[in-house]
Amino acid sequence: MDVVFPSASRWAVSGLVVMGQLAVVPLAQAAWPDPLGWSKSSPGSTLQGSQARVSGNRAQGEVTSVGGSGGALGNAAAQANAPGRAQLHAVQLRAVQASGGSFGVLENLSRGAMRALGGSALANSIDADGGAGRTTLSGNRLLVAGNRAGEVQATGGSGRIALGAAALDLSGQAMANTVQLTESPARDSRVLLTSNVADRVHTFGASSLANSVSLARTTLAGSQINQHGNLAEAVQSGGGSGSVGYGAIASAKLSGMAAANTLLASQAELRDAQIMQHANWARNVQALGGAAAANSLWLDNATVRGGSTLLAGNEAADIAATGGSARLGGGWLADFQRSSRAVANSVVVQAQALLEGAQLMLAGNRSQKVRSDGGMADANSVVAEGAGTRLAAPVLLAGNRVDGLHSGAGSMSGPLHAASLNSKARAAANTLVLHDRATLQGGAVTLAGNQVRQVGATGGTALVNSLAAYRGARMEGSQLLLAGNRASNIQAGGGSGQALGLGRSSNGVLVANGIYLDGQQPVSLTQMVAAVLGNQASSVRADGGRINANALALNGRGQMQGGNVLVAGNRARDIRSQGNEGRAFGFTVGKGVGTASANSVQVLGSVRQGSVTVAGNTATGVQASKGLAAANSVQVGQHGSVSNSAVTVLGNRSEGVQAGNGRQALSASVLNEGRLRDSQVSIAANQTGARTGSKDATASSLRNSGTGSIAGSRVVIAGNRGKAAGGGNSNSVDNHDGTVQGSQITIVGNRGDSADEGQVNSVRNRGRITGSQVFVAGNQGQARGRSAVNTLDNTRRGVIESSRIVISQNQGGGSGSATVNSVRNSGRISNATVALHGNRGDARGNGTVNSVRNDGRITGTVLIANNRGSSGGGTVNSLVNERSGVVSGRVVIANNNGSAGWGGVSNSVINRGRISGTVAIVGNQSRSGLGRTVGSVEVKRTASVWGAAGVTGNHAWHLNGVGKRRVSPVVSRSVIVGTAVNRVYQ
């Protein structure tokens, strides 16, 4: 059967009104052409090789359908109180089996208004319904091309209309240039929508579809769906009370869905299908109280197996969703007051939907001015959410661009209880989102060459060029690559409440060019490779929350088993965070609020049998006012753990890393507040600087803080260049109230400067070190004031037990009261060996060089040998035991070369406390001026030496006047007892 309308046909329809039924009601078992379209309603009949084409028609004037009480087409199309249906230039198939046919709606023009009052309006479209028998379409071609439709409007009634597409109170549906398949399985068919133009497509109470494909309760096998070159403008949807769009799109008071150039699939299956959406253009797509979608694919409890999906070269602008009181997506999308969702150039996979074995590509799309007030805005993104939802396919997001994306807040309880209370929102741009036990399995995910600027989330979360997985999402056997992406002018503002599991009390979360894994339920990565390479982020700000730029964060109860993480070659500039405490992704942030993290890895979960590498990154201007500022670093949080893994920080550069309010600033460093077990930490070849208002600046260093513990591990800090001031650390290890057990710490070949109590190339212990080895070797540095370089500093709270400490072959200089190439102890060192060997240094003023200064307790062996040093008035190559100091064991000072200025000490033991054991000063060479002590044991008042003190084989000379040298010093090669109450037992 061929039905062709001549291309010259012109219909002047003015004021056509239909009461309570379709504008066209064909007879049973008949096909009836009409100025308003063509319809075939023949239950059980077959069309073989048939053609029906509605082509070249022009309609002027108005078409109106006014609802009543009753049904039409055997109740297949409508069953309602006050439903109605207006149609123009349409092809309809009802319960017909068709094969090898061609059905087309081509180059039709409707200029007048088409209105359905109490029902639905259909223009320039194909509508196929298989009915209860689910009749099939095989080898058919469905073509909607070159049509223009304007002012298509529908206002709802009470009931179920449009073949299950809406069930609500005050519902309606408007469709222009659209293909709708309901319970019509299709094989080897082609659906093509091309070069259509739709504008002013409006509904109040349900959904507006323009240049779109709608699939419900149907199967497509080996078929193609192509949407190309379509233009849609002013597509708007307003709400009623009820359920819209197969019950899966919206269920709301004041809710609706507006879709332009979009494929919607609900309870449908596509097998080996080719889906293409390219070169489409949409502008001014708006939904009131529901969802707005442009140039997108929306899968609701649908399956895509095999084939490929491509969204390429699409453009969307002015896409907006404004909330009402709503329940969207069959309850999966959202349930809240003032809820909404705006989607542009994106793929939404929800409600147990499955995408398996099909390539998913989003490339070269552009989104502008995408906004959601009271919910979510997604642009150029893939969003999978809901238990049972699974992506088992490669995902590629490449060359996409977003300019202007905003998500505002409302009062709500959001998607799957992910948003609650006040002022919450989420904005996602060029991002893959996995949420609420959704799974990514076996597929490679690549985000490359995407650009985003001007993104804001007021009261919640902004995700930019990123992968975010939370609330029990899982990733198995996948490869994640983020490469060459750019993000600028990104902001997230806080509010009161929780948004998508994120934030409360002025607490926002912002991720740019990052991988963010979080949630109260486990997020797991198994045998995965995750790489963040060559990305750029600038002008990124979070008010009251957490920033991750060019970074990976494994938070909450997240787990990584046997995976590898690489963050390399990224650039970050002007990254700032400020704010108050709260929750992020359901995880209590605590000290992390106000966190700014750039080119970094954050582990608040667990990493087992994997590797984490941060290499070749550059960061400038990373600041956090009330939390941690981290650049080019690795952080293991309080509940985090790394076991049987390698952590490497290599070849990074950073400047202007700053934290306020006594918080921590990290630059090319590792911060451990959790557990490191049987692992290796390497920090090498970095150039860094960090600053705080307290002593918590860390550059090219390892900081083991608070509850942090390191066991059975090896730490190497090598070849770094850095500076430390204000009590900070550079090229060092700072064990701050943490524990180190059975481990090896090596600091070798570093260069740096320290001032104002800073430490460079050193180990500072304020916790406990047991059964370990500490090597500080081959380093160079300068120290000023009360700072230290190439030194072990065991503070009053520090305990070192059964360990070996070696400071060897270092070079350093100091001024003021600096400490160089030395051990400074005011805590407890027991059953240990302390060796200072082969160092060279000088100290101006009253500094300490190549020496041990003890104000606590040392038991074991102290060896100071083969060092060269000088001091203007300080201590060189010596042991100074202060008033409260206790030294027990053996002290050897041998083969050193030292000089001391006025009041200085060289190659000697100065005891103001208590020494028990043996003291040997052997084979040293010393130079001294007046009032100096060289090559001697000097026991000060109230002090004592119990055991043996020997001074032998030393050579010293002392300068007495200009140009005169005397080989017999005033105090040299001696044991001096300061008062009668002291004794020397030999």
CSV table of N, CA and C in Angstrom, one decimal, residues 329-447:
chain,number,residue,atom,x,y,z
A,329,GLY,N,11.6,11.0,37.3
A,329,GLY,CA,12.2,9.8,36.9
A,329,GLY,C,11.7,8.6,37.6
A,330,GLY,N,10.4,8.5,37.8
A,330,GLY,CA,9.9,7.3,38.5
A,330,GLY,C,10.4,7.2,39.9
A,331,GLY,N,10.7,8.3,40.5
A,331,GLY,CA,11.2,8.3,41.8
A,331,GLY,C,12.7,8.2,41.9
A,332,TRP,N,13.4,7.9,40.7
A,332,TRP,CA,14.8,7.7,40.7
A,332,TRP,C,15.5,9.1,40.6
A,333,LEU,N,14.9,10.0,39.9
A,333,LEU,CA,15.7,11.2,39.7
A,333,LEU,C,15.7,12.1,40.9
A,334,ALA,N,14.5,12.4,41.5
A,334,ALA,CA,14.5,13.4,42.6
A,334,ALA,C,13.1,13.3,43.2
A,335,ASP,N,13.1,13.8,44.5
A,335,ASP,CA,11.9,13.8,45.3
A,335,ASP,C,12.1,15.0,46.2
A,336,PHE,N,11.6,16.2,45.8
A,336,PHE,CA,11.9,17.3,46.6
A,336,PHE,C,11.0,18.5,46.2
A,337,GLN,N,11.1,19.5,47.1
A,337,GLN,CA,10.4,20.8,46.8
A,337,GLN,C,11.4,21.6,45.9
A,338,ARG,N,10.8,22.3,45.0
A,338,ARG,CA,11.6,23.1,44.1
A,338,ARG,C,12.7,22.3,43.4
A,339,SER,N,12.3,21.3,42.8
A,339,SER,CA,13.3,20.4,42.2
A,339,SER,C,13.3,20.5,40.7
A,340,SER,N,14.4,20.3,40.1
A,340,SER,CA,14.5,20.4,38.6
A,340,SER,C,15.8,19.8,38.1
A,341,ARG,N,15.8,19.6,36.8
A,341,ARG,CA,17.0,19.1,36.2
A,341,ARG,C,17.1,19.6,34.7
A,342,ALA,N,18.3,20.1,34.4
A,342,ALA,CA,18.6,20.5,33.1
A,342,ALA,C,19.7,19.7,32.5
A,343,VAL,N,19.5,19.2,31.3
A,343,VAL,CA,20.5,18.3,30.7
A,343,VAL,C,20.8,18.7,29.2
A,344,ALA,N,22.1,18.9,28.9
A,344,ALA,CA,22.4,19.3,27.5
A,344,ALA,C,23.6,18.4,27.0
A,345,ASN,N,23.4,17.9,25.8
A,345,ASN,CA,24.4,17.1,25.1
A,345,ASN,C,25.0,16.0,26.1
A,346,SER,N,24.0,15.3,26.7
A,346,SER,CA,24.4,14.4,27.8
A,346,SER,C,23.7,13.0,27.6
A,347,VAL,N,24.2,12.0,28.4
A,347,VAL,CA,23.6,10.7,28.5
A,347,VAL,C,23.2,10.5,29.9
A,348,VAL,N,21.9,10.2,30.2
A,348,VAL,CA,21.4,9.8,31.5
A,348,VAL,C,21.0,8.4,31.5
A,349,VAL,N,21.6,7.6,32.4
A,349,VAL,CA,21.4,6.2,32.6
A,349,VAL,C,20.9,6.0,34.0
A,350,GLN,N,19.6,5.5,34.2
A,350,GLN,CA,19.1,5.5,35.5
A,350,GLN,C,18.1,4.3,35.7
A,351,ALA,N,17.7,4.1,36.9
A,351,ALA,CA,16.6,3.1,37.3
A,351,ALA,C,16.9,1.7,36.6
A,352,GLN,N,18.0,1.1,37.0
A,352,GLN,CA,18.4,-0.2,36.6
A,352,GLN,C,18.7,-0.3,35.1
A,353,ALA,N,19.0,0.8,34.5
A,353,ALA,CA,19.3,0.8,33.1
A,353,ALA,C,20.7,0.2,32.9
A,354,LEU,N,20.9,-0.4,31.7
A,354,LEU,CA,22.2,-1.1,31.4
A,354,LEU,C,22.7,-0.6,30.0
A,355,LEU,N,24.0,-0.3,30.0
A,355,LEU,CA,24.7,0.0,28.8
A,355,LEU,C,25.9,-0.9,28.7
A,356,GLU,N,25.8,-1.9,27.8
A,356,GLU,CA,26.8,-3.0,27.9
A,356,GLU,C,27.3,-3.3,26.5
A,357,GLY,N,28.7,-3.3,26.4
A,357,GLY,CA,29.3,-3.7,25.1
A,357,GLY,C,29.1,-2.7,24.0
A,358,ALA,N,28.7,-1.5,24.3
A,358,ALA,CA,28.4,-0.5,23.3
A,358,ALA,C,29.4,0.7,23.6
A,359,GLN,N,30.0,1.1,22.5
A,359,GLN,CA,30.9,2.3,22.7
A,359,GLN,C,30.0,3.6,22.9
A,360,LEU,N,30.4,4.3,23.9
A,360,LEU,CA,29.7,5.6,24.2
A,360,LEU,C,30.6,6.7,24.0
A,361,MET,N,30.3,7.6,23.1
A,361,MET,CA,31.2,8.7,22.7
A,361,MET,C,30.4,10.1,22.7
A,362,LEU,N,31.0,11.0,23.4
A,362,LEU,CA,30.5,12.4,23.4
A,362,LEU,C,31.7,13.3,22.9
A,363,ALA,N,31.6,13.8,21.8
A,363,ALA,CA,32.7,14.5,21.2
A,363,ALA,C,32.3,15.8,20.5
A,364,GLY,N,33.1,16.9,20.7
A,364,GLY,CA,32.9,18.1,20.0
A,364,GLY,C,31.6,18.8,20.3
A,365,ASN,N,31.0,18.6,21.4
A,365,ASN,CA,29.7,19.2,21.8
A,365,ASN,C,30.0,20.5,22.5
A,366,ARG,N,29.0,21.4,22.4
A,366,ARG,CA,29.2,22.7,23.1
A,366,ARG,C,27.9,23.1,23.8
A,367,SER,N,28.0,23.5,25.1
A,367,SER,CA,26.9,23.9,25.9
A,367,SER,C,27.1,25.3,26.4
A,368,GLN,N,26.1,26.1,26.4
A,368,GLN,CA,26.2,27.4,26.9
A,368,GLN,C,25.0,27.7,27.8
A,369,LYS,N,25.2,28.4,28.9
A,369,LYS,CA,24.1,28.8,29.7
A,369,LYS,C,23.1,27.7,30.1
A,370,VAL,N,23.6,26.7,30.7
A,370,VAL,CA,22.8,25.6,31.2
A,370,VAL,C,22.6,25.9,32.7
A,371,ARG,N,21.3,25.8,33.1
A,371,ARG,CA,21.0,26.3,34.5
A,371,ARG,C,19.9,25.4,35.1
A,372,SER,N,20.1,25.0,36.3
A,372,SER,CA,19.1,24.3,37.1
A,372,SER,C,18.9,25.1,38.4
A,373,ASP,N,17.7,25.5,38.7
A,373,ASP,CA,17.4,26.2,39.9
A,373,ASP,C,16.6,25.3,40.8
A,374,GLY,N,17.3,24.7,41.8
A,374,GLY,CA,16.7,23.8,42.7
A,374,GLY,C,17.0,22.4,42.4
A,375,GLY,N,18.1,22.0,41.7
A,375,GLY,CA,18.4,20.6,41.4
A,375,GLY,C,19.7,20.5,40.8
A,376,MET,N,19.7,19.9,39.5
A,376,MET,CA,20.9,19.5,38.8
A,376,MET,C,21.0,20.0,37.4
A,377,ALA,N,22.2,20.3,37.0
A,377,ALA,CA,22.4,20.8,35.6
A,377,ALA,C,23.6,19.9,35.1
A,378,ASP,N,23.4,19.3,34.0
A,378,ASP,CA,24.4,18.4,33.4
A,378,ASP,C,24.6,18.8,31.9
A,379,ALA,N,25.9,19.0,31.6
A,379,ALA,CA,26.2,19.4,30.2
A,379,ALA,C,27.4,18.6,29.7
A,380,ASN,N,27.2,18.0,28.5
A,380,ASN,CA,28.3,17.2,27.9
A,380,ASN,C,28.7,16.1,28.8
A,381,SER,N,27.8,15.4,29.5
A,381,SER,CA,28.2,14.5,30.6
A,381,SER,C,27.4,13.2,30.4
A,382,VAL,N,27.9,12.2,31.1
A,382,VAL,CA,27.3,10.9,31.3
A,382,VAL,C,27.0,10.7,32.7
A,383,VAL,N,25.7,10.4,33.1
A,383,VAL,CA,25.3,10.3,34.4
A,383,VAL,C,24.6,8.9,34.6
A,384,ALA,N,25.1,8.1,35.5
A,384,ALA,CA,24.5,6.8,35.7
A,384,ALA,C,24.2,6.7,37.2
A,385,GLU,N,22.9,6.4,37.5
A,385,GLU,CA,22.5,6.4,38.9
A,385,GLU,C,21.4,5.4,39.2
A,386,GLY,N,21.5,4.9,40.4
A,386,GLY,CA,20.5,3.9,40.8
A,386,GLY,C,21.0,2.5,40.9
A,387,ALA,N,20.6,1.7,41.9
A,387,ALA,CA,21.0,0.4,42.1
A,387,ALA,C,20.6,-0.4,40.9
A,388,GLY,N,21.6,-1.3,40.4
A,388,GLY,CA,21.3,-2.1,39.2
A,388,GLY,C,21.7,-1.4,38.0
A,389,THR,N,22.0,-0.1,38.0
A,389,THR,CA,22.4,0.6,36.8
A,389,THR,C,23.9,0.3,36.5
A,390,ARG,N,24.2,-0.1,35.2
A,390,ARG,CA,25.5,-0.5,35.0
A,390,ARG,C,26.0,0.0,33.6
A,391,LEU,N,27.3,0.5,33.6
A,391,LEU,CA,28.0,0.8,32.4
A,391,LEU,C,29.1,-0.2,32.2
A,392,ALA,N,29.0,-1.0,31.2
A,392,ALA,CA,30.0,-2.0,30.9
A,392,ALA,C,30.4,-1.8,29.4
A,393,ALA,N,30.9,-0.6,29.2
A,393,ALA,CA,31.3,-0.2,27.8
A,393,ALA,C,32.3,0.9,27.9
A,394,PRO,N,33.1,1.1,26.8
A,394,PRO,CA,34.0,2.2,26.8
A,394,PRO,C,33.3,3.5,26.7
A,395,VAL,N,33.8,4.5,27.5
A,395,VAL,CA,33.2,5.8,27.5
A,395,VAL,C,34.2,6.9,27.1
A,396,LEU,N,33.9,7.7,26.1
A,396,LEU,CA,34.8,8.7,25.6
A,396,LEU,C,34.1,10.1,25.6
A,397,LEU,N,34.7,11.0,26.4
A,397,LEU,CA,34.3,12.4,26.3
A,397,LEU,C,35.5,13.2,25.8
A,398,ALA,N,35.4,13.8,24.6
A,398,ALA,CA,36.5,14.4,24.0
A,398,ALA,C,36.1,15.7,23.3
A,399,GLY,N,36.9,16.7,23.5
A,399,GLY,CA,36.8,17.9,22.7
A,399,GLY,C,35.5,18.7,23.0
A,400,ASN,N,34.8,18.4,24.1
A,400,ASN,CA,33.6,19.1,24.4
A,400,ASN,C,33.9,20.5,25.1
A,401,ARG,N,32.9,21.4,25.1
A,401,ARG,CA,33.1,22.7,25.6
A,401,ARG,C,31.9,23.2,26.3
A,402,VAL,N,32.1,23.7,27.5
A,402,VAL,CA,31.0,24.3,28.3
A,402,VAL,C,31.3,25.7,28.7
A,403,ASP,N,30.4,26.6,28.4
A,403,ASP,CA,30.6,28.0,28.8
A,403,ASP,C,29.3,28.5,29.5
A,404,GLY,N,29.4,28.5,30.8
A,404,GLY,CA,28.3,29.0,31.6
A,404,GLY,C,27.4,27.8,32.0
A,405,LEU,N,27.7,27.2,33.2
A,405,LEU,CA,26.8,26.2,33.8
A,405,LEU,C,26.6,26.5,35.2
A,406,HIS,N,25.3,26.5,35.6
A,406,HIS,CA,25.0,26.9,37.0
A,406,HIS,C,23.9,26.0,37.5
A,407,SER,N,24.1,25.6,38.8
A,407,SER,CA,23.1,24.8,39.5
A,407,SER,C,22.8,25.5,40.8
A,408,GLY,N,21.5,26.0,41.0
A,408,GLY,CA,21.1,26.7,42.1
A,408,GLY,C,20.3,25.8,43.1
A,409,ALA,N,20.0,26.3,44.2
A,409,ALA,CA,19.4,25.5,45.3
A,409,ALA,C,18.0,25.8,45.5
A,410,GLY,N,17.4,24.8,46.3
A,410,GLY,CA,16.0,24.9,46.7
A,410,GLY,C,15.9,24.2,48.0
A,411,SER,N,14.6,24.0,48.5
A,411,SER,CA,14.4,23.2,49.6
A,411,SER,C,13.9,21.8,49.1
A,412,MET,N,14.7,20.7,49.5
A,412,MET,CA,14.5,19.5,48.8
A,412,MET,C,15.1,18.3,49.5
A,413,SER,N,14.6,17.1,49.1
A,413,SER,CA,15.3,15.9,49.3
A,413,SER,C,15.5,15.3,47.9
A,414,GLY,N,16.8,15.2,47.5
A,414,GLY,CA,17.1,15.0,46.1
A,414,GLY,C,17.3,13.6,45.7
A,415,PRO,N,18.0,13.4,44.5
A,415,PRO,CA,18.1,12.1,43.9
A,415,PRO,C,18.5,11.0,44.9
A,416,LEU,N,17.6,10.0,45.2
A,416,LEU,CA,18.0,8.9,46.0
A,416,LEU,C,18.5,9.4,47.4
A,417,HIS,N,17.8,10.4,47.9
A,417,HIS,CA,18.1,11.0,49.2
A,417,HIS,C,19.5,11.6,49.2
A,418,ALA,N,20.0,12.0,48.0
A,418,ALA,CA,21.3,12.5,48.0
A,418,ALA,C,21.3,14.0,48.3
A,419,ALA,N,20.2,14.7,48.2
A,419,ALA,CA,20.1,16.1,48.5
A,419,ALA,C,19.0,16.3,49.5
A,420,SER,N,19.3,17.1,50.5
A,420,SER,CA,18.2,17.4,51.5
A,420,SER,C,18.4,18.8,52.1
A,421,LEU,N,17.3,19.2,52.8
A,421,LEU,CA,17.3,20.5,53.4
A,421,LEU,C,17.4,21.6,52.5
A,422,ASN,N,18.2,22.7,52.8
A,422,ASN,CA,18.2,23.9,52.1
A,422,ASN,C,19.5,24.1,51.3
A,423,SER,N,19.3,24.8,50.2
A,423,SER,CA,20.5,25.4,49.4
A,423,SER,C,21.4,24.3,49.0
A,424,LYS,N,21.0,23.4,48.1
A,424,LYS,CA,21.8,22.3,47.5
A,424,LYS,C,21.7,22.3,46.0
A,425,ALA,N,22.7,21.9,45.3
A,425,ALA,CA,22.7,21.8,43.9
A,425,ALA,C,23.9,21.0,43.4
A,426,ARG,N,23.8,20.6,42.1
A,426,ARG,CA,24.9,19.9,41.5
A,426,ARG,C,25.0,20.4,40.0
A,427,ALA,N,26.2,20.8,39.6
A,427,ALA,CA,26.4,21.1,38.2
A,427,ALA,C,27.5,20.2,37.7
A,428,ALA,N,27.3,19.5,36.6
A,428,ALA,CA,28.3,18.6,36.0
A,428,ALA,C,28.5,19.0,34.6
A,429,ALA,N,29.8,19.2,34.2
A,429,ALA,CA,30.2,19.6,32.9
A,429,ALA,C,31.3,18.6,32.4
A,430,ASN,N,31.1,18.0,31.2
A,430,ASN,CA,32.1,17.1,30.6
A,430,ASN,C,32.6,16.1,31.7
A,431,THR,N,31.6,15.4,32.3
A,431,THR,CA,31.9,14.6,33.4
A,431,THR,C,31.1,13.3,33.3
A,432,LEU,N,31.7,12.2,33.9
A,432,LEU,CA,31.1,10.9,34.1
A,432,LEU,C,30.7,10.8,35.6
A,433,VAL,N,29.4,10.7,35.9
A,433,VAL,CA,28.9,10.6,37.3
A,433,VAL,C,28.3,9.2,37.5
A,434,LEU,N,28.8,8.5,38.5
A,434,LEU,CA,28.3,7.2,39.0
A,434,LEU,C,27.7,7.4,40.4
A,435,HIS,N,26.5,7.0,40.6
A,435,HIS,CA,25.8,7.4,41.9
A,435,HIS,C,24.9,6.3,42.3
A,436,ASP,N,24.9,6.1,43.7
A,436,ASP,CA,24.0,5.2,44.3
A,436,ASP,C,24.1,3.8,43.7
A,437,ARG,N,25.2,3.1,44.0
A,437,ARG,CA,25.4,1.7,43.6
A,437,ARG,C,25.4,1.5,42.1
A,438,ALA,N,25.5,2.5,41.3
A,438,ALA,CA,25.7,2.3,39.9
A,438,ALA,C,27.1,1.7,39.7
A,439,THR,N,27.3,0.9,38.6
A,439,THR,CA,28.6,0.2,38.4
A,439,THR,C,29.2,0.5,37.0
A,440,LEU,N,30.5,0.7,37.0
A,440,LEU,CA,31.3,0.8,35.8
A,440,LEU,C,32.2,-0.4,35.8
A,441,GLN,N,32.0,-1.2,34.7
A,441,GLN,CA,32.7,-2.5,34.7
A,441,GLN,C,33.4,-2.7,33.3
A,442,GLY,N,34.7,-2.9,33.4
A,442,GLY,CA,35.4,-3.4,32.3
A,442,GLY,C,35.7,-2.4,31.2
A,443,GLY,N,35.1,-1.3,31.2
A,443,GLY,CA,35.3,-0.3,30.1
A,443,GLY,C,36.3,0.7,30.4
A,444,ALA,N,36.9,1.2,29.3
A,444,ALA,CA,37.9,2.3,29.5
A,444,ALA,C,37.1,3.6,29.4
A,445,VAL,N,37.5,4.5,30.3
A,445,VAL,CA,36.9,5.8,30.4
A,445,VAL,C,37.9,6.9,30.1
A,446,THR,N,37.7,7.7,29.0
A,446,THR,CA,38.6,8.7,28.6
A,446,THR,C,37.9,10.0,28.5
A,447,LEU,N,38.5,11.0,29.3
A,447,LEU,CA,38.0,12.4,29.2
A,447,LEU,C,39.2,13.2,28.7
